[in-house]
Coordinates of C-alpha atoms in Angstrom, one line a residue:
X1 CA -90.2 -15.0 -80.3
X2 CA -92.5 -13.7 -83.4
X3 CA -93.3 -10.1 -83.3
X4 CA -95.9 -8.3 -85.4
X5 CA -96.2 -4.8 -86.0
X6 CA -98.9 -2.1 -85.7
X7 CA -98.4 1.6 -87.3
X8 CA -95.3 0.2 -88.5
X9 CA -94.2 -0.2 -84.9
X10 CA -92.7 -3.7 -83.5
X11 CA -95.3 -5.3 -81.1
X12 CA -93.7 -8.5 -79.0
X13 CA -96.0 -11.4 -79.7
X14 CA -96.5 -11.9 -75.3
X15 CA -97.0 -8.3 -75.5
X16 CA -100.2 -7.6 -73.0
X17 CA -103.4 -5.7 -73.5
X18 CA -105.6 -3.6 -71.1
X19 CA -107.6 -1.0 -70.9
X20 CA -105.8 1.4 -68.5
X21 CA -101.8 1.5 -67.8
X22 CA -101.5 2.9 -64.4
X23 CA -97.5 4.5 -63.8
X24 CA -96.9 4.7 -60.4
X25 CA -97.9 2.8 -57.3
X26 CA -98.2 5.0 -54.7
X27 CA -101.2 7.2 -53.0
X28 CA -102.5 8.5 -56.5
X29 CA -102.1 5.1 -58.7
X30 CA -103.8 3.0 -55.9
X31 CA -107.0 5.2 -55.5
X32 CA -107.3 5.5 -58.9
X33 CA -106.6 1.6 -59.4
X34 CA -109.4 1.7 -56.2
X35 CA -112.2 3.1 -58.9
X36 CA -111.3 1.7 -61.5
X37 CA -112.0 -2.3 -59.6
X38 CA -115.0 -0.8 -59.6
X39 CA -115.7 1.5 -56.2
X40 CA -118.2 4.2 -57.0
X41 CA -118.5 6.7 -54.1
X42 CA -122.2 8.1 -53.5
X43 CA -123.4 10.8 -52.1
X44 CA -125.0 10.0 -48.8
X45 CA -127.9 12.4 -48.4
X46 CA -126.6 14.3 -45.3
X47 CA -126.9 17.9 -45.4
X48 CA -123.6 20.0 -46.4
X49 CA -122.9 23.6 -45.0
X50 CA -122.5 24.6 -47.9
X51 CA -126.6 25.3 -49.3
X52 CA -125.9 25.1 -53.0
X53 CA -123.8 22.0 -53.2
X54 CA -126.3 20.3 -51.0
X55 CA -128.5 21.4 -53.6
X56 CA -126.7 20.3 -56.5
X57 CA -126.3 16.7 -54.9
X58 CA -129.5 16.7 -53.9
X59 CA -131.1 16.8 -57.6
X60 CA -129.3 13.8 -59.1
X61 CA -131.3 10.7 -59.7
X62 CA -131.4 8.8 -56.6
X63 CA -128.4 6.2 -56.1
X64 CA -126.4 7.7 -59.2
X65 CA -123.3 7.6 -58.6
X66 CA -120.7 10.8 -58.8
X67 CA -118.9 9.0 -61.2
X68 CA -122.1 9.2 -63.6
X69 CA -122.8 12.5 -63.1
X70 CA -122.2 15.8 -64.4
X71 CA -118.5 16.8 -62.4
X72 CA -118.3 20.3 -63.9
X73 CA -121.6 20.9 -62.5
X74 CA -121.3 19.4 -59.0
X75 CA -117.7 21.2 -58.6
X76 CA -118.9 24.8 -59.6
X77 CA -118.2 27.4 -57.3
X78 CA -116.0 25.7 -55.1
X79 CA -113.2 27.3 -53.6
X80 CA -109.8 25.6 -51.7
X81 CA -106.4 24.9 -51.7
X82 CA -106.6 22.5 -54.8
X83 CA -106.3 24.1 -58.4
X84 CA -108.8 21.0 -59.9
X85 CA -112.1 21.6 -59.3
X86 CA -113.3 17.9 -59.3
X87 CA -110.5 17.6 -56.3
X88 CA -111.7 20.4 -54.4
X89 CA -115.4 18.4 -54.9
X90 CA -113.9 15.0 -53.4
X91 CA -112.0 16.9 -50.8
X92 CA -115.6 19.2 -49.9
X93 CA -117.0 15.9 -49.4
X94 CA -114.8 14.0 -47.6
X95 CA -114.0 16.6 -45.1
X96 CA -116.7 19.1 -45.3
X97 CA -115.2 22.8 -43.9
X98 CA -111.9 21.4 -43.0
X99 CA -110.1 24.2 -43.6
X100 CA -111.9 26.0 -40.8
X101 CA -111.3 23.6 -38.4
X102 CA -114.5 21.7 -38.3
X103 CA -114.8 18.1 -38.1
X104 CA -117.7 16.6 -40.0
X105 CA -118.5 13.2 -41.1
X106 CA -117.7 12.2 -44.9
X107 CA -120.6 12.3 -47.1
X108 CA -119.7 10.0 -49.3
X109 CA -120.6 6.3 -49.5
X110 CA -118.7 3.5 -51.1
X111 CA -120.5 0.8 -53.4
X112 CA -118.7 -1.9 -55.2
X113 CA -120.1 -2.7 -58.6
X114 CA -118.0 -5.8 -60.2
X115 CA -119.3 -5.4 -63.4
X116 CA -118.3 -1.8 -63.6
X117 CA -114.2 -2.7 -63.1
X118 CA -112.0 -1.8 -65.3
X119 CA -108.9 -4.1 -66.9
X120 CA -106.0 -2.4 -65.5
X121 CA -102.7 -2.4 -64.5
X122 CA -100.2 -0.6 -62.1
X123 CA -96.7 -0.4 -62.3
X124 CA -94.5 0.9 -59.4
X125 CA -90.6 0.6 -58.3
X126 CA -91.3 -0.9 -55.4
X127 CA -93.9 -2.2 -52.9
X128 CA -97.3 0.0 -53.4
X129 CA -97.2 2.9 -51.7
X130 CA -94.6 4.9 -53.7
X131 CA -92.3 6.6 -52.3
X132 CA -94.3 6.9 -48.6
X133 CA -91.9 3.0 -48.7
X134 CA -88.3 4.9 -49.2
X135 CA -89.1 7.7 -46.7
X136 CA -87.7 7.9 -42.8
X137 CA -90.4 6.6 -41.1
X138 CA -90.0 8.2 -38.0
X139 CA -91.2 11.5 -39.9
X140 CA -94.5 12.9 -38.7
X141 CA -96.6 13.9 -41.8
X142 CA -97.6 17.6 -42.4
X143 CA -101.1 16.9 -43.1
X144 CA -103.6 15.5 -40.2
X145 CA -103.3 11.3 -40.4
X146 CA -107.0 11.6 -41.7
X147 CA -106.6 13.4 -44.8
X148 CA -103.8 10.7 -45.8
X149 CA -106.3 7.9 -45.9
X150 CA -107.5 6.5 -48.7
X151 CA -110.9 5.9 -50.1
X152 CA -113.2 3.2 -47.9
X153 CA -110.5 2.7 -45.2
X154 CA -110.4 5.0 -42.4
X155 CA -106.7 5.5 -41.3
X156 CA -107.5 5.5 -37.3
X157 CA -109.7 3.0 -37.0
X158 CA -106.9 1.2 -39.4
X159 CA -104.4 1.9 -36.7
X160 CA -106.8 1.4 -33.9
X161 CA -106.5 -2.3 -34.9
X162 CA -103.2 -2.7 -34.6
X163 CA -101.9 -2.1 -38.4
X164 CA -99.1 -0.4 -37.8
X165 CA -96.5 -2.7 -37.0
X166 CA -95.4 -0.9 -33.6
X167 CA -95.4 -3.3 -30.4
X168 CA -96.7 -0.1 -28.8
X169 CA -97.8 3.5 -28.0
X170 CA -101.0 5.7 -28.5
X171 CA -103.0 5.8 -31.9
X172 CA -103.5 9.1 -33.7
X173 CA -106.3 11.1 -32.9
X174 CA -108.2 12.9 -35.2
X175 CA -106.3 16.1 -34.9
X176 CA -103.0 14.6 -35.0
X177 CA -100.6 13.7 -37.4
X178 CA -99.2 10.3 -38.4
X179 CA -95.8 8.2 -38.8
X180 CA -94.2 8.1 -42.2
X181 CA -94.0 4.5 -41.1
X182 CA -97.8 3.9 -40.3
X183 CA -98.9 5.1 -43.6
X184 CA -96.4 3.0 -45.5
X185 CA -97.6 0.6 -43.8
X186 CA -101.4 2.0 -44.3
X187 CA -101.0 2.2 -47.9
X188 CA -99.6 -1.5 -48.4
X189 CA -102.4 -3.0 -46.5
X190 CA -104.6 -0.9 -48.2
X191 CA -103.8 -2.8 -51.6
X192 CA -104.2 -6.7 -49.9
X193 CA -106.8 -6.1 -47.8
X194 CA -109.1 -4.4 -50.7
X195 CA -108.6 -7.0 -53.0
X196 CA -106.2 -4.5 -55.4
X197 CA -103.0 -6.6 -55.8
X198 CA -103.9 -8.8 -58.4
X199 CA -103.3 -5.0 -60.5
X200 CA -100.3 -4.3 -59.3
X201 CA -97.1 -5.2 -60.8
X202 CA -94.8 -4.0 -58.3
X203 CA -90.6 -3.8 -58.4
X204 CA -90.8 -3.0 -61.9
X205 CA -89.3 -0.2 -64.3
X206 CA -90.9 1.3 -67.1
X207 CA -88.5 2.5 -69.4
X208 CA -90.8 3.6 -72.7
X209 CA -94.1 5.0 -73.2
X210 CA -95.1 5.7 -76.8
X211 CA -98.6 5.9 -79.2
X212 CA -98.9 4.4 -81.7
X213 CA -100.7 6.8 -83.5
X214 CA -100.4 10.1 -82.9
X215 CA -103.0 11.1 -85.7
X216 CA -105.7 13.2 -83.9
X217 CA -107.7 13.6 -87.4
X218 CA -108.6 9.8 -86.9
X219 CA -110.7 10.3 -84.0
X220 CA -114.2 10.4 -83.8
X221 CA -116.2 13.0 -82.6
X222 CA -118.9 12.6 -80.1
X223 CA -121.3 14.3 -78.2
X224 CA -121.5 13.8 -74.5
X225 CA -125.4 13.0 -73.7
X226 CA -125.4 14.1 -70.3
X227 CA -123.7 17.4 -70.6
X228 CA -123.2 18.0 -74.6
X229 CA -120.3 19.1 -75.1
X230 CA -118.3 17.6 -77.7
X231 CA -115.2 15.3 -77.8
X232 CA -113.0 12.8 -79.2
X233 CA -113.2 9.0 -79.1
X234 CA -109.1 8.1 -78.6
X235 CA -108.4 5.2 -81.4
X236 CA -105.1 5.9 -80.5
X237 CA -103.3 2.7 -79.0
X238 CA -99.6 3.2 -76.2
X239 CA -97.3 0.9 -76.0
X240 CA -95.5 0.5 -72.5
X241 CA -92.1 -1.3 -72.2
X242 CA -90.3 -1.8 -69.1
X243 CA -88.3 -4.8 -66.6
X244 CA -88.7 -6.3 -63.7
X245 CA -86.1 -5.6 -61.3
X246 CA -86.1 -8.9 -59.6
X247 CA -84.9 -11.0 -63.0
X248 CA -84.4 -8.4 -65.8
X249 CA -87.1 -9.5 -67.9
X250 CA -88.6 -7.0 -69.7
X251 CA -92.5 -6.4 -70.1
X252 CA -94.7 -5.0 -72.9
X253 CA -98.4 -3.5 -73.0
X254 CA -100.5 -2.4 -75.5
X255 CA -103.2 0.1 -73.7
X256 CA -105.6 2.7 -75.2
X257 CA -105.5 4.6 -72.1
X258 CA -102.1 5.4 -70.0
X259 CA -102.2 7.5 -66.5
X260 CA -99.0 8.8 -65.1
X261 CA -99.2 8.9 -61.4
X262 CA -95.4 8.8 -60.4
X263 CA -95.7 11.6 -57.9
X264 CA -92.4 14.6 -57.8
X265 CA -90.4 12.5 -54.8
X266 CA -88.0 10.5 -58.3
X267 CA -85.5 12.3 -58.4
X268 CA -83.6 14.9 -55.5
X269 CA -82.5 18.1 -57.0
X270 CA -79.2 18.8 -57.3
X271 CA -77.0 22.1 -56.6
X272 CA -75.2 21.9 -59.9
X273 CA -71.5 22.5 -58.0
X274 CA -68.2 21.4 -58.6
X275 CA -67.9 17.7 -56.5
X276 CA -71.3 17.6 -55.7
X277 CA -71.5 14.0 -57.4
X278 CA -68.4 12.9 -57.2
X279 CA -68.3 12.0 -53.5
X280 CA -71.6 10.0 -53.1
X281 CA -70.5 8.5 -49.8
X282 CA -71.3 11.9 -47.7
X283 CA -72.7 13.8 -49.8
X284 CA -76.3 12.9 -49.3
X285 CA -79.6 14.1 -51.6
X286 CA -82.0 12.5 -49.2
X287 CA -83.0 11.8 -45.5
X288 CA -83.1 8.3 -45.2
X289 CA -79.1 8.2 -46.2
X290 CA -78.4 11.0 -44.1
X291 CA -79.8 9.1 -41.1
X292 CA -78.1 6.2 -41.6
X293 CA -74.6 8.6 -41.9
X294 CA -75.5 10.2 -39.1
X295 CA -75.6 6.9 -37.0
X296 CA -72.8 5.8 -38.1
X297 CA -71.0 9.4 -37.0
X298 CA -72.3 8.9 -33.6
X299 CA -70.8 5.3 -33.7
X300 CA -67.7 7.0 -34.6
X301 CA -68.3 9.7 -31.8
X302 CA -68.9 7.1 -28.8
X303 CA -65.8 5.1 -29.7
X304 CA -64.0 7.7 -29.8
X305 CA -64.8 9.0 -26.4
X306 CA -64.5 5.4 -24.5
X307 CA -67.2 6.0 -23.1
X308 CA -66.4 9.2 -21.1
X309 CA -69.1 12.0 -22.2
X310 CA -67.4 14.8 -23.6
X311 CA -68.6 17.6 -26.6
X312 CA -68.5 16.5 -30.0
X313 CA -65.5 16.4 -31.7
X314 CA -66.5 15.4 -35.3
X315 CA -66.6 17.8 -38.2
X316 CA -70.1 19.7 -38.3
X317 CA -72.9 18.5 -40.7
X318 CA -73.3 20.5 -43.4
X319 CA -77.1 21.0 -44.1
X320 CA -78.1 22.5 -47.4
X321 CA -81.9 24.0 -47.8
X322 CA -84.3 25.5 -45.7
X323 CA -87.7 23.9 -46.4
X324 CA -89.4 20.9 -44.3
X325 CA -86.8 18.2 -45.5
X326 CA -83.5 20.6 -44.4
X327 CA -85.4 21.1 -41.4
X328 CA -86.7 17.1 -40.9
X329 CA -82.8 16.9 -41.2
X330 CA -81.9 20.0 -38.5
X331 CA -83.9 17.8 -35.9
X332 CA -82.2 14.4 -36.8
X333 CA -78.4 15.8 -36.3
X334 CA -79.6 18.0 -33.5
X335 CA -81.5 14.6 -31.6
X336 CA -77.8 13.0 -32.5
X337 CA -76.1 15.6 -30.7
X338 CA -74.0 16.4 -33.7
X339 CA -72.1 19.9 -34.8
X340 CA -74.8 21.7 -37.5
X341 CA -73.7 24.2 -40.2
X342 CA -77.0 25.4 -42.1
X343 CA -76.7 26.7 -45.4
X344 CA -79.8 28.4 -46.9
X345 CA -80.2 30.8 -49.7
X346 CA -82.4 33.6 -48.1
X347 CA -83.2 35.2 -44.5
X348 CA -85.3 32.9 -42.4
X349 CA -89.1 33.3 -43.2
X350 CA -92.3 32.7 -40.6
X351 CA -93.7 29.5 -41.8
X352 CA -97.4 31.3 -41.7
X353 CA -100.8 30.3 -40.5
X354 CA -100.6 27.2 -42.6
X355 CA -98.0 25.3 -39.9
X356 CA -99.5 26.5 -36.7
X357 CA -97.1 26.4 -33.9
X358 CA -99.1 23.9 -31.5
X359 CA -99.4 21.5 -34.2
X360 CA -95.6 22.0 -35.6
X361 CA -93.5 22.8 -33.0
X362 CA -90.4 20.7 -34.0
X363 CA -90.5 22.8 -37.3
X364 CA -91.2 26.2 -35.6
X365 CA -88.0 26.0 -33.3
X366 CA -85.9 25.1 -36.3
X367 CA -87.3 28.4 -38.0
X368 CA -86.3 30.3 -35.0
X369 CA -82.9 28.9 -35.0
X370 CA -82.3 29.8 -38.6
X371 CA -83.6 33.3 -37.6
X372 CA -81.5 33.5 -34.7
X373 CA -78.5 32.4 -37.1
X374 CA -77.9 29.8 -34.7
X375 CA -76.1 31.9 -31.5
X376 CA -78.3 30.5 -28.6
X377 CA -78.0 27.2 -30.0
X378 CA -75.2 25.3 -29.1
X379 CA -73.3 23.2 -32.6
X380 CA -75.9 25.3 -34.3
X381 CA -74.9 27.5 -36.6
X382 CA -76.9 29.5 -39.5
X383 CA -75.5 31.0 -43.1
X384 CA -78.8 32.7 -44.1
X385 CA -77.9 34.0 -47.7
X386 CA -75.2 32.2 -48.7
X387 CA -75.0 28.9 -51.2
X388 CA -72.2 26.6 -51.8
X389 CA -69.4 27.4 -54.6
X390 CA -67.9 24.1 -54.2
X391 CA -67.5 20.4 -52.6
X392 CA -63.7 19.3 -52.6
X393 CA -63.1 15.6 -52.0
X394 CA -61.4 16.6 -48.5
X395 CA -64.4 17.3 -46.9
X396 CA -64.2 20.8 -47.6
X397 CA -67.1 22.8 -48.8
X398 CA -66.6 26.8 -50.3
X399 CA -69.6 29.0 -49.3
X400 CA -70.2 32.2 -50.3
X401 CA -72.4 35.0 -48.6
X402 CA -74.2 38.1 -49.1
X403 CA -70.9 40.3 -49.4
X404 CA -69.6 38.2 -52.2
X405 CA -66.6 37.0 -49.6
X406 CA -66.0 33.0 -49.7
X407 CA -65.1 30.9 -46.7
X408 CA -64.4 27.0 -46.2
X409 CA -65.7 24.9 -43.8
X410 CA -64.5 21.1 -43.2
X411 CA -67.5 18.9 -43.0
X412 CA -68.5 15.6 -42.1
X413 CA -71.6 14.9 -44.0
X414 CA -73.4 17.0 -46.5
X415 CA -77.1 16.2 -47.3
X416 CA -78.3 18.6 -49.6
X417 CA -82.6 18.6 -49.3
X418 CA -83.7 21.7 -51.9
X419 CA -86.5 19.6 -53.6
X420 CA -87.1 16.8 -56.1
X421 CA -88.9 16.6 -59.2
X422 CA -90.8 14.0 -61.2
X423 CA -88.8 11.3 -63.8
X424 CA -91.0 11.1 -66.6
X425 CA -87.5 10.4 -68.6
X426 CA -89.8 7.6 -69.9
X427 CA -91.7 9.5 -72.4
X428 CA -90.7 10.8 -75.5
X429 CA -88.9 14.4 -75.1
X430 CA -90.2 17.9 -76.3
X431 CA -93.8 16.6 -75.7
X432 CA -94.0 20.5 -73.3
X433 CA -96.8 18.4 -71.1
X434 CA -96.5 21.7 -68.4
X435 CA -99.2 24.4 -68.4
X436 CA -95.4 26.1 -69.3
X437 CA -94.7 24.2 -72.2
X438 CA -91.0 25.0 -72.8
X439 CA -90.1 24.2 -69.0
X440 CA -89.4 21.4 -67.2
X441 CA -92.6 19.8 -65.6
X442 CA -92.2 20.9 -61.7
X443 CA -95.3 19.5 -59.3
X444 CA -95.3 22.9 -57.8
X445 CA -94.2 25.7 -60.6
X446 CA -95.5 23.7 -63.9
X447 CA -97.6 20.8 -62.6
X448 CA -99.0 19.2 -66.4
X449 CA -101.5 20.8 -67.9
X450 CA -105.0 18.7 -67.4
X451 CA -108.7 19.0 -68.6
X452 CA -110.2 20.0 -65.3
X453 CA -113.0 17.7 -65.3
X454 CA -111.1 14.8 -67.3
X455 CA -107.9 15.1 -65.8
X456 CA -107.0 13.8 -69.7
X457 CA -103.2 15.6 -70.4
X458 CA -104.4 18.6 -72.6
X459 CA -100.9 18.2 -74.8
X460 CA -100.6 15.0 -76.0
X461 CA -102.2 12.3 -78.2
X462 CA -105.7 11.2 -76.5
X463 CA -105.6 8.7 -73.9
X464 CA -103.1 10.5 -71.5
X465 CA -104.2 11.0 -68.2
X466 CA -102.5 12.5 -64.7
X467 CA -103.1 12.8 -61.0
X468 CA -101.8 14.3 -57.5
X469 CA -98.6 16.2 -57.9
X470 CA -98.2 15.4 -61.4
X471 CA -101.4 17.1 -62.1
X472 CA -100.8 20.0 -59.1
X473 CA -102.5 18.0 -56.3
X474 CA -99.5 17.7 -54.0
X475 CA -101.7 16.6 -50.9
X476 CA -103.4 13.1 -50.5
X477 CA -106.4 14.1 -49.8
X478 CA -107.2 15.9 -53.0
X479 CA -105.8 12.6 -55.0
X480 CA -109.3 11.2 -55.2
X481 CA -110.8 14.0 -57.6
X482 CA -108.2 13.3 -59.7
X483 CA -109.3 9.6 -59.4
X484 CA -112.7 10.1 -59.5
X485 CA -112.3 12.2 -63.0
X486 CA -110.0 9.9 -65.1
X487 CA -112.3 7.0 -63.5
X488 CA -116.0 8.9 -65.0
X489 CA -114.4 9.9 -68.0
X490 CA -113.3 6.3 -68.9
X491 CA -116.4 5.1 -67.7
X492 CA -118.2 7.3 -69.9
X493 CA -115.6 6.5 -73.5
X494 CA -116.4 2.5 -72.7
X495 CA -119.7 2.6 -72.1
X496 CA -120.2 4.9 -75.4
X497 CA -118.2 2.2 -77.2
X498 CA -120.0 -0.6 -76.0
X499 CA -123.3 0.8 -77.4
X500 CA -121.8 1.2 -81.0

């Protein structure tokens, strides 16, 4: 094979060339990948509560499409649970006053324009829809089943059709929450059915992400003509290596633009204990092994018994955490009838107006077990304040409390849920991508630090883009604002370069 080099860097000759490099497959990549095929939302003309954003829509050129307009002027003022304003602008407009419990029509429009897509690519681990494909799917979601849909598709009348794979049972309302498994399923479809596949590359790896100039004094500067502010034309060019997993072979592309939309569910975090990974059989970092060892325990359990009912006699599950996952996990031992020990690090919290008890009830009787410590609750019990010392390869686990005094406690299974965190070991280190440069990037704590109205990454050679958690957005229905913003600023740099 002859290679060729550019900025002194070795360039396979089958090496591939687009204009966009899309790194993940999931919620964020695929709307993005949505715009970028060319799918301009509109505004539709209905009136919005809220006077002066009705206003502000209301004075663009008629059929101009959001993505040609002025996003730091339609997005001022605008107040939610997002931290980007051009996602608190797609979410105000796809669910107008949703946050006070109204129900409102969308008032946004979807146009295709052919001659407006973009060459792209997107690259996931597995099928598209990220890691919604690797969850449990007998999860419910946290947010409503309509604010996981995607742009141009609505979820119910999706599942009202018969999507879902399930010989049976009712559809989600509008109120209600949805499967793990129907969105999966949701999010899949999604890509086949609007014509998106033939941009995915899916069960593939990417291992490298580097420019190939770095030199910022070689761009050119420009002057935006709509709202004239200044910036930089990227001449900057990324080259993205990786394999597929299927053969081994690896893959090259040569991109001006690359967009990292992995999401924070890579990699589990760990505990950091003695024999914590040296016993990978039971001790679990994630809830779809723990199911399956939990099955397998109540296999053990009924053979056991012969069939004669009787309390159970394994070792107790040792459950480490005490967000949604430790809790998801509570509720799958506790359906199992199996033993519970619950480890968590402070006193059981409310969970707050935010999970409202009629709408969360699973995850409001778990809270008052770990408040109760666990002593109305049979094979329930609760160590509020204490963390784990140690995992032996007996089955024993060393706790530790509030007082300082250690105890052990033979387990069956551990499954330690305390969070997970984005692998971006693909790019080159020290890069400090965080809105805290000198700490790790963490969706919640130190999302990347993003132009607001760009969503371009504000520390790193030009051409670098993020969305959803990556960027802070860690629910899908702020994920198109982050779409929408990398779609009309790339819009806007190829249009400018197509009239020089």
């Amino acid at each position: 094979m002859r290679n060729f080099t550019i900025q002194g860097v070795t360039i396979p000759d089958d090496a591939a060339y687009k204009d966009v490099v899309v790194i993940g497959n999931g919620p964020s990549g695929i709307a993005l990948s949505y715009l970028l095929a060319g799918n301009w939302p509109y505004y539709n003309g209905a009136i919005h509560p809220d006077e002066m954003l009705t206003a502000r829509l209301s004075g663009a050129p008629p059929g101009r499409s959001i993505v040609k307009q002025d996003l730091r002027f339609l997005s001022q003022g605008l107040e939610g649970r997002s931290n980007n304003p051009v996602s608190l602008l797609m979410d105000t407009l796809n669910h107008p006053c949703a946050d006070l419990g109204l129900e409102l029509p969308s008032l946004l429009e979807w146009h295709h324009h052919p001659e407006c897509q973009v060459d792209h690519i997107v690259l996931g681990k597995g099928p598209p829809g990220g890691s919604w494909q690797a969850m449990d799917g007998n999860i419910l979601t946290i947010s409503l089943g309509s604010w996981m849909e995607l742009p141009g598709v609505d979820f119910r009348a999706w599942e009202a059709a018969g999507n879902t794979g399930m010989s049976s049972g009712p559809t989600s309302s509008r109120d209600s929450r949805a499967s793990v498994s129907s969105l999966a399923r949701y999010y899949y479809d999604y890509v086949h059915n609007q014509g998106l596949a033939k941009f995915f590359r899916n069960s593939c790896v990417v291992t490298s992400v580097l420019p190939l100039d770095t030199s910022h004094s070689q761009n050119k500067e420009t002057i935006d003509p709509e709202t004239g502010v200044q910036h930089c034309e990227p001449r900057a060019l990324w080259r993205v290596e990786g394999f597929d997993l299927s053969d081994g072979i690896p893959f090259c592309y040569i991109c001006r633009r690359v967009v990292l939309a992995t999401g924070q569910s890579d990699l589990p975090n760990r505990l950091g204990v003695s024999g914590e990974l040296n016993n990978p059989t039971w001790v679990l970092h994630d809830l779809r092994s723990l199911e399956a060892a939990l099955d397998r325990l109540v296999e053990e359990e009924e053979g056991d018994r012969e069939g004669v009912p009787t309390e159970p006699r394994c070792d107790p599950v040792l459950i480490v955490g005490a967000g949604l996952s430790a809790a998801d996990a509570v509720i799958a031992a506790r359906f199992r009838s199996l033993p519970i020990l619950h480890v968590f690090r402070k006193k059981a919290g409310a969970l707050g107006k935010q999970l409202p008890e009629n709408m969360y009830p699973e995850y409001h009787k778990v809270h008052q077990m770990m408040g109760d410590g666990g002593a109305t609750y049979p094979c329930y019990t609760a160590l509020a304040e204490h963390r784990v010392l140690e995992i032996s390869s007996d089955h024993k686990v060393c706790v530790v409390g509030p007082d300082n005094v250690a105890s052990v406690h033979r387990v069956s299974v551990v499954a330690i849920l305390i969070g997970s965190r984005p692998d971006l070991n693909f790019l080159p280190p020290g890069l400090g991508l965080g809105r805290k440069p000198s700490e790790p990037i963490d969706c919640r704590s130190n999302p990347i630090d993003v132009d607001p109205y760009t969503h371009g990454v504000v520390r790193a050679p030009p051409g670098m883009y993020t969305l959803g958690p990556l960027a802070g957005d860690n629910f899908v229905r702020f994920l198109q604002g982050g779409a929408v913003a990398i779609s009309s600023h790339v819009n806007k740099e190829l249009q400018h370069q197509t009239v020089l």
